[in-house]
Every structure is written in structure tokens, then in C-alpha cells.
């Protein structure tokens, strides 16, 4: 029963992590304009995401523009896009496998050992997808940090971390915890069965006396 509860908690955490990854991937606030130097007071805040860039004005107006061409994007942004998409797809596959392997579901047959192995494989799949998301977020964050501390970067074009990258990071870690809980459903070795009949022994020499 405890193992079943662990599986349900792992599935719930992985599902919440997946939602966080989807929301973080869609939002344009992966990086925001940094207020440093003479750029402390400005009427426009710039945000850039994986799919578009947006300008938030002090009057409340928002103007967003989708990136025109993939070839114009830098390598870090292209890699982050690809890894986030792969991560979401892999975690969805892992959650589908978890539905078949969890003890509280009727999918996957009645064999408990087989269902435990499916749940363990689902947890490993979710872990792989979560690692892809963490690599994507860390890669993008490293690109922001390098550009921020580059002395040749103009002050008005420096960016810092936005809220979307933190949402994606949080979703990744939740999915990792959920994947570990599902991967902990590995089947235990079945105890050795005792023979139904007593083992026959050769008669001792005393029986012939």
C-alpha cells in the first residue's frame, strides 16, 4: 500500500512538473532587461523568450513579436528550444508508461512484478526528460550570465533572469523528484518457496539393525 502511495505521489509531482515546463516554455520572460548603470529608470521593459520578444511599456501596453527566422537565432536559443520540446515529449511518454505500471490502475495486466518494472521504466524515462530540461535552462542561463559580464556588451542590452526560466527550473526539479519516486518501484526479489514435500534422505545404517 505504501508503494502504491509513493507511485501516486511521484506521478502527481511529475505531472505538476510537466505543467511547469510547458508554461515556462511558452512564456516570453526567459530574460528581462537589467537596470544597471544609466539604465536604472526606463519607460520600457524588454523581455525575451524562446519564441518571441516583448516590450512592456509603463502605460500598460504590451507589444510582442515572434522571431522571424530560426536561422537568425543564436545557437544557445536553438538548443534550448530543442531540448525543452524533447523534454516535454519524453516526460509525456513517461507519464503514459506510468499509468500502465502504477498499482492503482488496471492497465498493464495483473502481474505485479511486470507493473512494477513498467513503473520503474517510466520513472527512468521521466528522469531523462527532466535532465534535458535542466540542461536547457542551465545552458540558457549561462548564455545570459556570459553576456551580462561581457565588458563589450552595451549597458542598455544587458539582460538578467526572467520568471519563466525559474518556472522551468522548478518544473524540472519536481519532475526529477517524481521520476525518482516512480523509479523506486523496482520489483523486489520473490522469497524462495519452501518445498511442499519433505526431502527424502537415504536410510541410515541404524535402520537395518
Tab-separated table of C-alpha atoms in Angstrom:
chain	number	residue	atom	x	y	z
A	1	UNK	CA	0.000	0.000	0.000
A	2	UNK	CA	2.907	2.345	0.827
A	3	UNK	CA	4.488	1.597	-2.534
A	4	UNK	CA	1.226	2.486	-4.270
A	5	UNK	CA	1.065	5.814	-2.422
A	6	UNK	CA	4.672	6.548	-3.412
A	7	UNK	CA	3.793	5.895	-7.036
A	8	UNK	CA	0.776	8.202	-6.909
A	9	UNK	CA	2.835	10.977	-5.294
A	10	UNK	CA	5.576	10.545	-7.894
A	11	UNK	CA	3.040	10.676	-10.715
A	12	UNK	CA	1.443	13.832	-9.268
A	13	UNK	CA	4.801	15.590	-8.876
A	14	UNK	CA	5.826	14.625	-12.408
A	15	UNK	CA	2.534	15.925	-13.777
A	16	UNK	CA	2.929	19.249	-11.947
A	17	UNK	CA	6.499	19.445	-13.211
A	18	UNK	CA	5.320	18.840	-16.760
A	19	UNK	CA	2.792	21.665	-16.453
A	20	UNK	CA	5.558	23.932	-15.161
A	21	UNK	CA	7.772	23.032	-18.114
A	22	UNK	CA	5.002	23.728	-20.623
A	23	UNK	CA	4.163	27.087	-19.001
A	24	UNK	CA	7.827	28.048	-18.779
A	25	UNK	CA	8.449	27.120	-22.405
A	26	UNK	CA	5.536	29.243	-23.644
A	27	UNK	CA	6.136	32.360	-21.542
A	28	UNK	CA	8.349	35.080	-23.052
A	29	UNK	CA	10.015	36.095	-19.758
A	30	UNK	CA	13.130	33.940	-20.029
A	31	UNK	CA	15.296	37.004	-19.720
A	32	UNK	CA	14.445	40.606	-18.902
A	33	UNK	CA	16.275	43.872	-19.350
A	34	UNK	CA	18.672	44.598	-16.496
A	35	UNK	CA	18.544	48.003	-14.822
A	36	UNK	CA	22.245	48.722	-14.391
A	37	UNK	CA	24.353	51.826	-14.903
A	38	UNK	CA	22.472	54.671	-16.569
A	39	UNK	CA	19.613	52.296	-17.438
A	40	UNK	CA	18.045	52.457	-13.958
A	41	UNK	CA	14.948	54.401	-14.965
A	42	UNK	CA	13.252	53.450	-18.196
A	43	UNK	CA	9.716	53.515	-19.528
A	44	UNK	CA	10.065	50.245	-21.428
A	45	UNK	CA	10.985	46.800	-20.076
A	46	UNK	CA	12.237	44.279	-22.624
A	47	UNK	CA	11.608	40.563	-22.295
A	48	UNK	CA	12.848	37.732	-24.491
A	49	UNK	CA	11.696	34.138	-24.547
A	50	UNK	CA	12.171	31.045	-26.649
A	51	UNK	CA	9.578	32.052	-29.240
A	52	UNK	CA	9.117	35.821	-29.074
A	53	UNK	CA	10.355	39.085	-27.624
A	54	UNK	CA	8.073	41.527	-25.842
A	55	UNK	CA	8.200	45.174	-24.789
A	56	UNK	CA	6.238	46.207	-21.688
A	57	UNK	CA	5.581	49.930	-21.504
A	58	UNK	CA	4.896	51.860	-18.314
A	59	UNK	CA	1.420	52.689	-19.640
A	60	UNK	CA	0.490	49.007	-19.510
A	61	UNK	CA	0.740	48.296	-23.226
A	62	UNK	CA	2.453	45.105	-24.362
A	63	UNK	CA	3.952	44.573	-27.796
A	64	UNK	CA	5.263	41.135	-28.720
A	65	UNK	CA	6.970	39.938	-31.871
A	66	UNK	CA	7.558	36.325	-32.854
A	67	UNK	CA	11.033	35.533	-34.115
A	68	UNK	CA	11.010	35.689	-37.900
A	69	UNK	CA	13.551	33.009	-38.781
A	70	UNK	CA	15.157	30.153	-36.875
A	71	UNK	CA	18.422	30.695	-38.742
A	72	UNK	CA	18.754	34.181	-37.245
A	73	UNK	CA	18.716	32.836	-33.682
A	74	UNK	CA	21.894	32.059	-31.782
A	75	UNK	CA	22.945	28.501	-31.039
A	76	UNK	CA	22.053	28.668	-27.335
A	77	UNK	CA	18.459	29.644	-28.078
A	78	UNK	CA	18.065	26.951	-30.741
A	79	UNK	CA	19.480	24.285	-28.429
A	80	UNK	CA	17.244	25.413	-25.562
A	81	UNK	CA	14.190	25.243	-27.800
A	82	UNK	CA	15.023	21.731	-28.974
A	83	UNK	CA	15.857	20.395	-25.506
A	84	UNK	CA	12.693	21.821	-23.939
A	85	UNK	CA	10.495	20.285	-26.627
A	86	UNK	CA	12.276	16.933	-26.304
A	87	UNK	CA	11.946	17.130	-22.525
A	88	UNK	CA	8.187	17.720	-22.654
A	89	UNK	CA	7.644	14.882	-25.151
A	90	UNK	CA	9.787	12.426	-23.151
A	91	UNK	CA	8.022	13.248	-19.873
A	92	UNK	CA	4.619	12.802	-21.530
A	93	UNK	CA	5.737	9.363	-22.719
A	94	UNK	CA	6.976	8.572	-19.219
A	95	UNK	CA	3.666	9.591	-17.651
A	96	UNK	CA	1.818	7.404	-20.145
A	97	UNK	CA	4.000	4.453	-19.184
A	98	UNK	CA	3.465	5.255	-15.506
A	99	UNK	CA	-0.307	4.978	-15.994
A	100	UNK	CA	0.243	1.399	-17.136
A	101	UNK	CA	2.663	0.489	-14.366
A	102	UNK	CA	1.046	2.035	-11.300
A	103	UNK	CA	-0.605	-0.377	-8.895
A	104	UNK	CA	-3.733	1.758	-8.621
A	105	UNK	CA	-4.554	1.317	-12.330
A	106	UNK	CA	-5.917	-1.678	-14.202
A	107	UNK	CA	-3.770	-1.126	-17.287
A	108	UNK	CA	-0.814	-3.373	-17.965
A	109	UNK	CA	-2.334	-6.593	-16.645
A	110	UNK	CA	-2.496	-8.048	-13.154
A	111	UNK	CA	1.123	-9.147	-12.885
A	112	UNK	CA	2.507	-7.035	-10.025
A	113	UNK	CA	6.122	-7.691	-10.932
A	114	UNK	CA	5.546	-6.639	-14.518
A	115	UNK	CA	3.666	-3.497	-13.471
A	116	UNK	CA	6.475	-2.584	-11.070
A	117	UNK	CA	9.007	-2.912	-13.861
A	118	UNK	CA	6.886	-0.701	-16.124
A	119	UNK	CA	6.616	1.923	-13.354
A	120	UNK	CA	10.373	1.787	-12.812
A	121	UNK	CA	10.993	2.243	-16.554
A	122	UNK	CA	8.525	5.162	-16.579
A	123	UNK	CA	10.433	6.821	-13.747
A	124	UNK	CA	13.704	6.464	-15.651
A	125	UNK	CA	12.109	7.982	-18.762
A	126	UNK	CA	10.824	10.934	-16.728
A	127	UNK	CA	14.283	11.418	-15.229
A	128	UNK	CA	15.815	11.568	-18.708
A	129	UNK	CA	13.279	14.179	-19.808
A	130	UNK	CA	13.854	16.228	-16.665
A	131	UNK	CA	17.619	16.207	-17.178
A	132	UNK	CA	17.089	17.507	-20.715
A	133	UNK	CA	15.082	20.423	-19.312
A	134	UNK	CA	17.698	21.208	-16.661
A	135	UNK	CA	20.448	21.188	-19.287
A	136	UNK	CA	18.376	23.537	-21.474
A	137	UNK	CA	17.691	26.006	-18.651
A	138	UNK	CA	21.284	25.940	-17.426
A	139	UNK	CA	22.611	26.453	-20.938
A	140	UNK	CA	20.344	29.461	-21.480
A	141	UNK	CA	21.210	30.869	-18.053
A	142	UNK	CA	24.921	30.522	-18.764
A	143	UNK	CA	24.443	32.468	-22.003
A	144	UNK	CA	22.699	35.278	-20.061
A	145	UNK	CA	25.468	35.417	-17.459
A	146	UNK	CA	28.241	35.495	-20.054
A	147	UNK	CA	26.546	38.334	-21.951
A	148	UNK	CA	25.892	40.260	-18.718
A	149	UNK	CA	29.526	40.218	-17.569
A	150	UNK	CA	30.933	40.773	-21.036
A	151	UNK	CA	32.505	44.262	-20.974
A	152	UNK	CA	31.774	44.739	-24.669
A	153	UNK	CA	28.009	44.309	-24.188
A	154	UNK	CA	26.216	47.678	-24.204
A	155	UNK	CA	24.557	48.560	-20.907
A	156	UNK	CA	21.120	49.007	-22.448
A	157	UNK	CA	21.241	45.497	-23.961
A	158	UNK	CA	22.150	43.573	-20.818
A	159	UNK	CA	19.629	41.070	-19.533
A	160	UNK	CA	19.035	39.132	-16.333
A	161	UNK	CA	16.974	36.074	-15.446
A	162	UNK	CA	13.237	36.281	-16.035
A	163	UNK	CA	10.434	34.480	-14.246
A	164	UNK	CA	9.903	31.862	-16.960
A	165	UNK	CA	13.333	30.296	-16.527
A	166	UNK	CA	12.666	29.858	-12.795
A	167	UNK	CA	9.314	28.225	-13.564
A	168	UNK	CA	11.051	25.836	-15.961
A	169	UNK	CA	13.733	25.061	-13.381
A	170	UNK	CA	11.111	24.363	-10.709
A	171	UNK	CA	9.176	22.103	-13.088
A	172	UNK	CA	12.357	20.206	-13.900
A	173	UNK	CA	13.184	19.532	-10.249
A	174	UNK	CA	9.615	18.472	-9.473
A	175	UNK	CA	9.718	16.047	-12.393
A	176	UNK	CA	13.055	14.683	-11.148
A	177	UNK	CA	11.625	14.021	-7.686
A	178	UNK	CA	8.554	12.375	-9.197
A	179	UNK	CA	10.664	10.280	-11.544
A	180	UNK	CA	12.827	9.093	-8.642
A	181	UNK	CA	9.726	8.032	-6.717
A	182	UNK	CA	8.447	6.054	-9.690
A	183	UNK	CA	11.877	4.552	-10.328
A	184	UNK	CA	11.914	3.360	-6.705
A	185	UNK	CA	9.111	0.943	-7.608
A	186	UNK	CA	11.613	-1.698	-8.673
A	187	UNK	CA	10.281	-5.200	-8.012
A	188	UNK	CA	11.753	-6.985	-5.071
A	189	UNK	CA	13.033	-10.497	-5.364
A	190	UNK	CA	10.361	-13.029	-4.514
A	191	UNK	CA	11.138	-15.124	-1.459
A	192	UNK	CA	12.292	-18.650	-2.108
A	193	UNK	CA	9.426	-21.075	-1.878
A	194	UNK	CA	9.821	-23.979	0.506
A	195	UNK	CA	9.233	-27.463	-0.916
A	196	UNK	CA	5.780	-28.873	-0.303
A	197	UNK	CA	7.058	-32.363	0.389
A	198	UNK	CA	9.873	-33.343	2.765
A	199	UNK	CA	13.192	-34.078	1.164
A	200	UNK	CA	13.857	-37.796	1.010
A	201	UNK	CA	17.005	-38.950	2.775
A	202	UNK	CA	18.850	-42.220	2.357
A	203	UNK	CA	18.161	-44.670	5.208
A	204	UNK	CA	20.777	-44.703	7.899
A	205	UNK	CA	22.647	-47.828	8.956
A	206	UNK	CA	20.751	-47.956	12.246
A	207	UNK	CA	17.510	-48.805	10.458
A	208	UNK	CA	18.988	-52.103	9.262
A	209	UNK	CA	19.978	-53.216	12.729
